[in-house]
XYZ file of C-alpha atoms in Angstrom:
661
model
C 39.479 21.702 -15.261
C 40.490 18.052 -14.973
C 39.052 15.617 -17.486
C 35.874 13.885 -16.392
C 36.339 10.306 -15.265
C 32.658 9.403 -15.605
C 29.718 10.666 -17.645
C 27.350 9.539 -14.905
C 26.663 11.015 -11.504
C 27.895 8.732 -8.732
C 26.018 8.252 -5.463
C 27.761 7.865 -2.107
C 25.860 7.136 1.101
C 27.556 8.503 4.201
C 26.574 6.493 7.244
C 27.692 5.573 10.714
C 26.700 5.995 14.364
C 25.481 9.254 15.872
C 28.261 11.637 16.771
C 30.729 10.269 14.235
C 30.576 13.509 12.226
C 28.780 12.473 9.029
C 27.008 15.775 8.390
C 30.145 17.798 9.116
C 32.091 15.588 6.712
C 29.590 16.202 3.903
C 29.531 19.945 4.523
C 33.321 20.113 4.462
C 33.581 17.945 1.344
C 31.151 20.343 -0.341
C 33.292 23.291 0.757
C 36.569 21.730 -0.338
C 35.468 20.215 -3.658
C 34.667 23.235 -5.877
C 37.570 25.620 -5.333
C 39.985 23.990 -2.940
C 39.316 26.412 -0.085
C 37.957 24.676 3.000
C 35.378 26.391 5.142
C 34.919 25.138 8.688
C 31.254 24.688 9.547
C 30.099 24.135 13.104
C 28.761 20.598 13.560
C 24.941 20.577 13.479
C 22.615 18.579 15.678
C 21.857 14.874 15.139
C 20.522 13.898 11.722
C 17.151 12.157 11.888
C 16.232 12.364 8.218
C 18.059 11.690 4.970
C 19.359 14.687 3.026
C 21.159 14.922 -0.301
C 24.068 17.183 -1.262
C 25.504 17.383 -4.789
C 29.171 18.294 -5.286
C 31.521 18.639 -8.248
C 35.140 17.565 -8.067
C 37.671 17.557 -10.913
C 34.890 17.610 -13.493
C 32.867 14.760 -11.959
C 29.604 15.037 -10.072
C 28.653 13.189 -6.896
C 25.540 13.046 -4.751
C 26.338 12.561 -1.070
C 23.490 11.098 0.980
C 23.569 12.029 4.649
C 21.835 9.283 6.631
C 20.649 9.062 10.261
C 22.973 7.376 12.729
C 20.688 6.771 15.725
C 19.117 3.322 15.666
C 15.686 4.922 16.179
C 15.912 6.431 12.681
C 18.033 4.000 10.659
C 14.993 2.431 8.959
C 15.332 5.548 6.803
C 18.345 3.987 5.048
C 16.840 0.565 4.270
C 15.572 1.647 0.845
C 18.569 3.884 0.099
C 21.567 1.571 0.356
C 20.610 -0.881 -2.435
C 21.069 1.825 -5.102
C 24.280 3.609 -4.068
C 27.678 3.127 -5.700
C 29.634 3.325 -2.458
C 28.854 3.508 1.250
C 31.313 5.620 3.226
C 31.135 4.525 6.858
C 32.311 7.225 9.271
C 33.978 5.993 12.474
C 35.167 7.524 15.713
C 38.902 6.965 16.464
C 38.162 5.446 19.890
C 38.566 1.612 19.869
C 35.792 1.152 22.445
C 33.295 2.552 19.917
C 34.171 0.038 17.209
C 31.130 -2.120 17.986
C 28.852 0.760 16.940
C 29.821 0.172 13.302
C 28.786 -3.467 13.145
C 25.070 -2.983 12.303
C 25.999 -0.725 9.376
C 28.731 -2.972 8.009
C 26.600 -6.116 8.309
C 23.777 -4.573 6.285
C 26.225 -3.416 3.596
C 27.653 -6.923 3.413
C 24.161 -8.378 3.031
C 23.472 -6.034 0.130
C 26.995 -6.446 -1.324
C 27.376 -2.672 -1.565
C 30.994 -1.445 -2.020
C 32.123 0.271 1.159
C 34.986 2.255 2.620
C 35.781 3.450 6.131
C 36.695 7.011 7.089
C 38.162 7.340 10.575
C 37.110 10.856 11.527
C 38.416 13.142 14.288
C 41.918 11.758 13.823
C 43.168 14.972 15.444
C 41.579 13.685 18.666
C 43.005 10.170 18.428
C 44.947 8.645 21.293
C 46.832 5.408 20.817
C 47.875 3.515 17.707
C 45.660 3.384 14.633
C 46.823 -0.210 14.269
C 45.068 -1.040 17.555
C 41.945 0.741 16.340
C 41.845 -1.328 13.147
C 42.253 -4.510 15.181
C 39.261 -3.436 17.299
C 37.255 -2.595 14.173
C 38.053 -5.744 12.178
C 35.526 -8.037 13.959
C 32.792 -5.654 12.784
C 33.591 -6.533 9.159
C 33.690 -9.912 7.454
C 35.922 -8.456 4.740
C 39.441 -7.252 5.605
C 39.960 -3.620 6.551
C 42.751 -2.332 4.316
C 44.585 0.712 5.638
C 45.187 3.171 2.798
C 47.028 5.531 5.150
C 48.993 5.522 8.380
C 49.312 8.591 10.636
C 52.304 10.814 11.154
C 52.558 11.700 14.824
C 53.994 14.898 16.256
C 54.249 14.291 19.962
C 50.827 12.990 20.990
C 48.936 14.508 18.047
C 48.411 13.288 14.500
C 50.074 15.822 12.215
C 49.650 14.138 8.844
C 49.589 10.819 7.033
C 51.441 8.510 4.691
C 49.569 7.327 1.591
C 50.489 3.630 1.474
C 49.592 3.140 -2.195
C 51.669 6.123 -3.349
C 54.252 5.768 -0.545
C 54.194 9.527 -0.022
C 54.020 11.553 3.193
C 51.800 14.601 3.775
C 51.363 17.116 6.596
C 47.910 18.510 7.402
C 47.379 22.285 6.979
C 44.137 23.738 8.415
C 42.007 25.177 5.599
C 44.535 24.193 2.903
C 45.572 21.139 0.959
C 47.969 18.815 2.776
C 51.643 19.500 2.032
C 53.844 16.735 0.685
C 57.042 16.171 2.689
C 59.943 13.754 2.635
C 59.242 10.475 4.374
C 60.137 10.962 8.073
C 63.157 8.858 8.967
C 61.444 7.294 11.954
C 58.603 6.127 9.694
C 60.588 4.456 6.905
C 60.531 1.011 8.467
C 56.934 1.262 9.659
C 55.797 2.516 6.235
C 57.554 -0.339 4.447
C 55.882 -2.851 6.767
C 52.429 -1.283 6.314
C 52.866 -1.016 2.528
C 53.807 -4.687 2.273
C 50.789 -5.638 4.421
C 48.570 -3.663 2.008
C 50.024 -5.609 -0.911
C 49.494 -8.923 0.888
C 45.827 -8.098 1.467
C 45.343 -7.184 -2.198
C 47.228 -10.293 -3.327
C 44.700 -12.509 -1.557
C 42.447 -11.752 -4.544
C 45.141 -11.384 -7.241
C 47.237 -14.452 -8.084
C 49.661 -12.471 -10.278
C 50.437 -10.070 -7.468
C 50.847 -12.967 -5.049
C 53.463 -14.538 -7.361
C 55.325 -11.228 -7.518
C 55.422 -10.940 -3.738
C 56.601 -14.538 -3.344
C 59.457 -13.806 -5.758
C 60.360 -10.572 -3.895
C 59.230 -8.375 -6.805
C 57.250 -5.205 -6.101
C 54.078 -4.597 -8.138
C 53.800 -1.317 -10.032
C 51.763 1.577 -8.663
C 49.336 1.126 -11.558
C 48.814 -2.528 -10.592
C 48.261 -1.574 -6.946
C 45.651 1.053 -7.838
C 43.947 -1.282 -10.302
C 43.542 -3.872 -7.548
C 42.287 -1.279 -5.057
C 39.623 -0.147 -7.533
C 38.531 -3.666 -8.506
C 38.511 -5.190 -5.029
C 36.666 -2.225 -3.543
C 34.018 -2.373 -6.287
C 33.545 -6.113 -5.745
C 33.253 -5.712 -1.973
C 36.315 -7.879 -1.336
C 38.042 -5.279 0.830
C 37.109 -2.245 2.942
C 39.655 0.544 2.379
C 40.310 2.746 5.413
C 41.105 6.483 5.274
C 42.059 8.944 8.011
C 41.046 12.560 8.539
C 39.316 15.217 10.598
C 36.261 16.685 8.907
C 35.989 19.742 11.149
C 39.562 20.731 10.179
C 39.235 19.565 6.550
C 42.162 17.204 7.181
C 42.427 14.393 4.633
C 39.340 15.399 2.657
C 41.043 16.122 -0.678
C 42.768 12.763 -0.530
C 39.407 11.168 0.223
C 37.820 12.952 -2.753
C 40.600 11.760 -5.050
C 40.147 8.206 -3.832
C 36.395 8.468 -4.434
C 37.070 9.733 -7.942
C 39.121 6.665 -8.787
C 37.526 3.972 -6.621
C 33.756 4.581 -6.758
C 32.173 2.425 -9.485
C 29.593 3.839 -11.880
C 25.820 3.320 -11.563
C 25.783 0.322 -13.913
C 27.008 -1.882 -11.049
C 24.156 -0.686 -8.817
C 21.678 -1.257 -11.672
C 22.889 -4.859 -11.955
C 22.348 -5.393 -8.211
C 18.813 -4.041 -8.605
C 18.090 -6.335 -11.561
C 17.445 -3.370 -13.860
C 18.278 -3.818 -17.521
C 18.359 -0.660 -19.603
C 17.074 2.740 -18.568
C 14.949 3.107 -15.458
C 15.037 4.306 -11.890
C 15.024 3.053 -8.327
C 12.688 4.673 -5.781
C 14.550 5.409 -2.544
C 11.874 7.300 -0.667
C 8.395 8.835 -0.890
C 7.824 12.462 0.081
C 4.599 14.460 0.267
C 5.804 17.955 -0.528
C 2.965 20.432 -0.176
C 1.607 21.664 -3.494
C 3.887 19.316 -5.441
C 1.945 16.407 -3.955
C 3.413 12.928 -3.800
C 7.033 12.779 -4.966
C 9.133 9.687 -5.587
C 12.756 10.350 -4.604
C 14.539 8.171 -7.127
C 17.970 7.435 -8.570
C 17.992 7.558 -12.359
C 19.709 4.660 -14.098
C 19.931 6.431 -17.435
C 18.667 9.933 -18.106
C 14.987 10.592 -17.275
C 12.942 13.275 -19.021
C 9.496 14.777 -18.453
C 6.649 12.449 -19.488
C 8.868 9.344 -19.456
C 6.763 6.177 -19.486
C 7.572 3.647 -16.743
C 6.579 0.066 -16.022
C 5.936 -0.282 -12.291
C 6.585 -3.234 -10.014
C 2.883 -4.222 -9.933
C 2.853 -4.516 -13.732
C 0.999 -1.248 -14.301
C 2.473 1.681 -16.176
C 2.690 5.364 -15.375
C 3.979 8.544 -16.950
C 6.363 10.809 -15.055
C 5.017 14.239 -14.246
C 7.217 17.143 -13.243
C 10.826 16.368 -12.346
C 12.791 18.041 -9.541
C 16.447 18.264 -8.592
C 17.272 18.020 -4.883
C 19.817 19.947 -2.840
C 19.554 19.671 0.928
C 15.830 19.774 1.637
C 14.956 21.917 -1.388
C 13.189 20.773 -4.569
C 13.845 22.667 -7.804
C 11.985 21.972 -11.037
C 14.145 20.354 -13.696
C 13.677 19.208 -17.299
C 15.662 15.995 -16.771
C 17.356 13.861 -14.136
C 20.854 12.938 -15.282
C 22.038 9.335 -15.376
C 23.092 8.324 -11.865
C 21.642 11.450 -10.253
C 18.977 11.508 -7.546
C 15.857 13.572 -8.178
C 12.128 13.608 -7.538
C 9.394 12.345 -9.858
C 5.848 13.675 -9.467
C 2.447 12.217 -10.286
C 3.077 8.472 -10.387
C 0.616 7.635 -7.613
C 0.960 3.817 -7.310
C 4.720 4.090 -6.850
C 6.326 3.104 -3.530
C 9.761 3.009 -1.931
C 11.757 0.008 -3.123
C 10.202 -0.004 -6.602
C 12.589 -0.591 -9.481
C 10.804 1.036 -12.417
C 11.711 0.380 -16.010
C 11.690 2.857 -18.893
C 12.163 0.116 -21.492
C 8.850 -1.692 -20.984
C 10.563 -4.716 -19.445
C 9.183 -6.201 -16.183
C 10.014 -4.171 -13.086
C 10.830 -5.486 -9.609
C 10.701 -4.408 -5.980
C 13.465 -4.472 -3.376
C 12.285 -5.739 0.005
C 14.121 -4.217 2.965
C 15.096 -6.117 6.134
C 12.274 -6.598 8.617
C 12.442 -4.109 11.475
C 10.288 -5.065 14.423
C 8.512 -2.038 15.976
C 9.994 -1.867 19.467
C 8.012 1.070 20.843
C 4.357 2.063 20.583
C 1.899 4.719 21.660
C -1.889 4.870 21.670
C -3.151 8.125 20.167
C -6.460 9.969 19.904
C -7.268 13.387 18.467
C -7.809 16.157 20.996
C -10.626 17.427 18.774
C -12.882 14.777 17.222
C -13.295 17.015 14.173
C -9.665 16.160 13.325
C -10.317 12.399 12.977
C -10.527 12.482 9.180
C -7.465 14.717 8.927
C -5.564 12.357 11.239
C -6.354 9.395 9.002
C -4.989 11.176 5.930
C -1.905 12.399 7.768
C -1.042 8.925 9.077
C -1.434 7.477 5.586
C 1.125 9.940 4.228
C 3.532 9.516 7.133
C 3.585 5.719 6.865
C 4.264 6.040 3.139
C 7.213 8.334 3.838
C 8.621 6.538 6.880
C 9.484 2.824 6.498
C 9.993 2.499 10.263
C 6.446 3.614 11.135
C 3.361 1.383 11.332
C -0.195 2.330 12.274
C -2.517 -0.310 13.759
C -6.199 0.050 14.566
C -6.623 -2.291 17.530
C -10.319 -3.148 17.552
C -10.100 -5.260 20.710
C -8.518 -2.453 22.746
C -10.314 0.289 20.780
C -7.041 2.124 20.206
C -5.094 3.641 17.329
C -1.489 2.562 17.814
C 1.664 4.175 16.458
C 4.405 1.552 16.235
C 7.971 2.681 15.665
C 11.674 2.171 16.231
C 11.974 3.972 19.554
C 10.643 6.781 21.701
C 12.557 9.542 19.821
C 11.176 8.204 16.546
C 7.538 8.431 17.639
C 8.156 11.802 19.259
C 9.267 13.045 15.848
C 6.131 11.547 14.236
C 3.929 13.418 16.718
C 5.766 16.641 15.955
C 5.178 16.144 12.230
C 1.483 15.542 12.843
C 1.326 18.874 14.624
C 3.528 21.043 12.406
C 2.868 19.590 8.943
C -0.751 18.499 9.256
C -2.017 20.690 12.101
C -3.312 17.659 14.009
C -2.783 17.497 17.758
C -3.188 14.157 19.484
C -3.210 12.927 23.049
C -0.982 9.944 23.760
C -1.312 7.167 26.297
C 0.463 3.954 27.093
C -1.161 1.186 25.009
C -3.442 -1.111 26.949
C -2.439 -4.643 27.821
C -4.751 -7.279 26.296
C -5.612 -9.065 29.538
C -8.102 -11.892 29.304
C -10.309 -13.833 31.697
C -10.980 -17.494 32.088
C -12.753 -19.691 34.649
C -11.704 -22.415 37.069
C -15.055 -23.970 37.959
C -17.893 -25.883 36.210
C -21.473 -24.716 36.518
C -24.927 -25.280 35.037
C -26.889 -22.094 34.516
C -30.377 -21.295 33.302
C -31.190 -18.111 31.406
C -34.737 -16.964 30.754
C -35.748 -13.885 28.803
C -39.435 -13.080 29.260
C -41.113 -9.831 28.401
C -44.804 -9.111 27.891
C -45.964 -6.037 26.015
C -48.970 -5.222 23.895
C -49.355 -7.857 21.187
C -46.696 -10.567 20.949
C -44.394 -10.947 23.936
C -40.780 -12.182 24.103
C -39.840 -15.568 25.477
C -36.617 -17.546 25.390
C -35.399 -20.147 27.871
C -32.082 -22.036 27.782
C -29.912 -24.053 30.146
C -26.145 -24.230 29.571
C -23.215 -26.059 31.090
C -20.045 -23.973 31.435
C -16.629 -25.521 32.068
C -13.003 -24.414 31.713
C -10.751 -25.636 28.902
C -6.973 -26.062 28.806
C -5.020 -22.892 28.106
C -5.011 -21.986 24.445
C -8.126 -23.980 23.523
C -10.249 -20.910 22.770
C -14.036 -21.194 22.816
C -16.113 -24.279 22.094
C -19.909 -24.439 21.784
C -21.764 -27.743 21.845
C -25.409 -28.334 20.968
C -26.872 -31.136 23.129
C -30.568 -30.282 22.684
C -32.853 -33.289 22.305
C -36.556 -33.688 21.795
C -37.003 -30.245 20.232
C -36.715 -28.351 23.549
C -35.444 -25.439 21.445
C -36.226 -25.352 17.718
C -33.126 -25.730 15.513
C -33.418 -22.295 13.912
C -32.913 -20.548 17.264
C -29.908 -22.488 18.569
C -27.395 -20.248 16.674
C -28.997 -17.258 18.417
C -28.180 -18.806 21.815
C -24.544 -19.239 20.725
C -24.403 -15.617 19.554
C -25.718 -14.454 22.942
C -23.124 -16.583 24.754
C -20.324 -15.161 22.608
C -21.544 -11.625 23.217
C -21.441 -12.179 26.986
C -17.838 -13.387 26.671
C -16.693 -10.095 25.140
C -16.550 -8.665 28.650
C -16.423 -11.022 31.615
C -17.100 -10.340 35.293
C -13.695 -8.681 35.766
C -14.019 -6.561 32.636
C -11.988 -8.387 29.955
C -12.796 -10.874 27.160
C -13.225 -14.470 28.283
C -11.275 -17.324 26.672
C -10.718 -21.068 27.040
C -14.315 -21.967 27.879
C -16.600 -24.799 26.764
C -20.355 -24.141 26.703
C -22.918 -26.862 26.106
C -26.579 -26.039 25.422
C -28.418 -28.850 27.193
C -32.059 -27.778 27.628
C -34.570 -25.021 27.122
C -38.145 -24.069 26.435
C -39.973 -21.937 23.894
C -43.373 -20.378 23.284
C -45.036 -21.030 19.919
C -46.003 -17.353 19.580
C -43.660 -15.268 21.724
C -40.335 -16.979 21.051
C -37.948 -15.497 18.474
C -34.292 -15.289 17.500
C -33.963 -12.130 19.575
C -35.450 -13.821 22.636
C -33.018 -16.745 22.548
C -30.076 -14.423 21.869
C -31.021 -12.520 25.055
C -31.511 -15.773 27.002
C -28.065 -17.075 25.987
C -26.390 -13.793 26.946
C -28.216 -13.735 30.314
C -27.285 -17.346 31.147
C -23.640 -16.750 30.298
C -23.396 -13.474 32.205
C -24.854 -15.001 35.364
C -22.919 -18.233 34.996
C -19.477 -16.717 34.473
C -19.723 -14.768 37.718
C -20.134 -18.082 39.589
C -17.346 -19.954 37.771
C -14.461 -18.503 39.787
C -13.215 -16.109 37.099
C -9.483 -15.308 37.008
C -7.309 -12.861 35.100
C -4.885 -14.001 32.417
C -1.820 -12.007 31.422
C -0.224 -12.292 27.946
C 3.371 -13.501 27.924
C 5.568 -12.826 24.913
C 8.700 -14.543 23.721
C 11.447 -12.033 22.943
C 14.677 -12.531 21.051
C 17.073 -9.783 22.089
C 20.188 -8.979 20.038
C 23.017 -7.411 22.027
C 26.802 -7.136 22.027
C 28.174 -9.897 24.265
C 29.739 -7.367 26.638
C 26.238 -6.288 27.693
C 24.511 -9.687 27.924
C 24.688 -9.854 31.721
C 23.103 -6.400 31.984
C 20.296 -7.500 29.681
C 19.650 -10.582 31.805
C 19.422 -8.466 34.961
C 16.999 -6.039 33.305
C 14.712 -8.878 32.204
C 14.705 -10.410 35.687
C 13.737 -7.066 37.227
C 10.751 -6.977 34.877
C 9.407 -10.356 36.020
C 10.815 -12.008 32.918
C 12.274 -15.470 32.523
C 15.623 -16.076 30.801
C 15.289 -19.068 28.453
C 18.895 -19.027 27.283
C 21.324 -17.277 25.009
C 23.642 -18.149 22.159
C 26.086 -16.446 19.838
C 24.374 -14.390 17.153
C 25.056 -16.133 13.870
C 27.366 -14.144 11.607
C 27.882 -11.414 14.206
C 31.160 -11.941 16.098
C 30.960 -10.522 19.608
C 27.148 -10.499 19.725
C 24.588 -12.676 21.542
C 20.934 -13.530 21.073
C 19.050 -13.798 24.358
C 15.665 -15.535 24.431
C 13.254 -14.620 27.222
C 9.633 -14.789 28.324
C 8.317 -11.381 29.332
C 4.865 -10.114 30.358
C 3.387 -7.941 27.610
C 2.848 -5.109 30.102
C 6.612 -4.954 30.726
C 7.565 -4.499 27.071
C 6.329 -0.947 26.471
C 9.419 0.934 27.673
C 11.818 -2.029 27.589
C 13.662 -0.672 24.548
C 14.550 2.507 26.441
C 16.327 0.504 29.127
C 17.983 -1.917 26.696
C 19.473 0.859 24.624
C 20.647 2.797 27.657
C 22.507 -0.340 28.764
C 24.111 -1.101 25.372
C 25.252 2.220 23.857
C 22.029 2.280 21.851
C 22.702 -1.020 20.068
C 20.312 -3.614 21.489
C 17.056 -4.428 19.774
C 14.504 -7.217 19.906
C 11.690 -9.045 18.186
C 8.635 -10.246 20.086
C 5.681 -12.517 19.517
C 2.803 -13.679 21.678
C 3.540 -17.027 23.287
C 1.019 -17.925 26.003
C -1.254 -16.671 28.782
C -0.628 -17.120 32.513
C -2.882 -16.567 35.480
C -2.328 -13.239 37.200
C -2.743 -13.213 40.971
C -2.016 -11.084 44.003
C -1.744 -7.332 44.166
C -1.214 -6.850 40.437
C -4.393 -8.784 39.665
C -6.321 -6.628 42.132
C -4.947 -3.451 40.566
C -5.860 -4.571 37.047
C -9.358 -5.580 38.133
C -9.947 -2.249 39.916
C -8.844 -0.338 36.832
C -11.156 -2.380 34.599
C -14.102 -1.787 36.934
C -13.349 1.926 37.041
C -13.378 2.092 33.238
C -16.637 0.136 33.145
């Protein structure tokens, strides 16, 4: 067995867009690594949840983290990337799909995580790899450095040249690539590509730059030393070629990982962790094992290890588990750099950096992901309400892309997520894991009412029963306010027409009447002045004046020319520039207003479009945006203002409200 290069387990996240072949790549790496015999595995369906595979290669151990590629599920990776040693981004060989990599590469740049690119399905490539790299380069701020160039046989890629070693290899299905003499027709092209590799490395190595300027060639050792250092520092993005389904190029990739992937100490420094500890990547509720923290150990962790948590509290680790695929197996320790599960530290959460040395711990905050799709849910059986509450609590702890909101105004429980497929998966988990079935509806639109006319209205509550009666009398002036003013109440009582202690009761009655106006929605932007009234020394009470205020307001609002108001939101839509015109057309069709667009800062080839859009039009907007943009567009939204709703739509909304009432 080859000598170990590292005493620590190294972690590699494999990421990229759906269909790039990430899961197949991991399966084939696992097949190739132990004994050198590749086993072709049929590509599985799309990955929607992170899984972990451990492999051994030449005496070293790696954990490969398979991450979701669809944008609906990529919130899953937000807490994973900060702690990995390398991110291997898997790309399709088609130049027109290059833009799909940009969201992944931009996040890796933000986190300063070392990264490499694996161009998969090279056996299906058409056209020059040089053109593909030119198409891919705008997706990365750092230069893409080709480690290999292809050897073509007719119109198919038959092998590759390793530019650092300057050696040629031919692919052999199921076997290691065979070294061959450099093809004569490639000598000039290889020399050109090798020199370009050296120039890119020399941009960050003055000694190498001096050698090149003096026509001296650096040694192979110097070239490899620069590749290792510049990859670890995130100065370059090395690019490899292969075909996972055929096991082409995988051994070369494994050898590069062995030399180029830094140890976990670099990740620990990024996390601000000094000494032994761990970083929590994910929370899982695993049946009888209870709450598990999926964590990367920075230093070996043993049973009963004492940790300082990010909130300043401390906790002792319970049982430890190793992870392979979706299986948990009890373990006495978690090796340094390995990923395992820690039980029974209840306050722990994803993003926590926990310390085993007693020093202060921290928390990594992920990027904000606006929930672009939502559903209103209700249990089919009211007996399941308590179970639903517990299930949602666990699911939101496990899934960073999921939010649950109890909307008191609309009387709805809302699931907010990253897309329709995401929430469909959440509903399936509710059913299969927690045995809770829910009905779903489109969330209601928070329409409001206001008035357009002034009026003076009297309200009298009089009731005579045995003993004391009930008597309250008030006169109010109602008038509209400018949009956005809210509600104002003014006390203009003089001469003791209504005793002071009962005036707040009138206001409470007025406010209660405004909770549902004549059309059926809450009333806003109204000024009410209490100008007169009468009371009875025996029969008047707080209750009586509350009822009088509510009665006056109810009767008055109906005469004030009530109108419907529709909420308008301001959206900022991020999209590749090639699709901006399609986005604009979609917004116009939805009664939206284009405010303008500009280049998205730091994202070459992308725009930010700002629009006004009725709230009612946002529910399924993300489905259309993603269908128009290869699944890339997203948006953030916030309430901006209310506008009067008229015509047929106003009539339809009013009829629906009356039907509900």
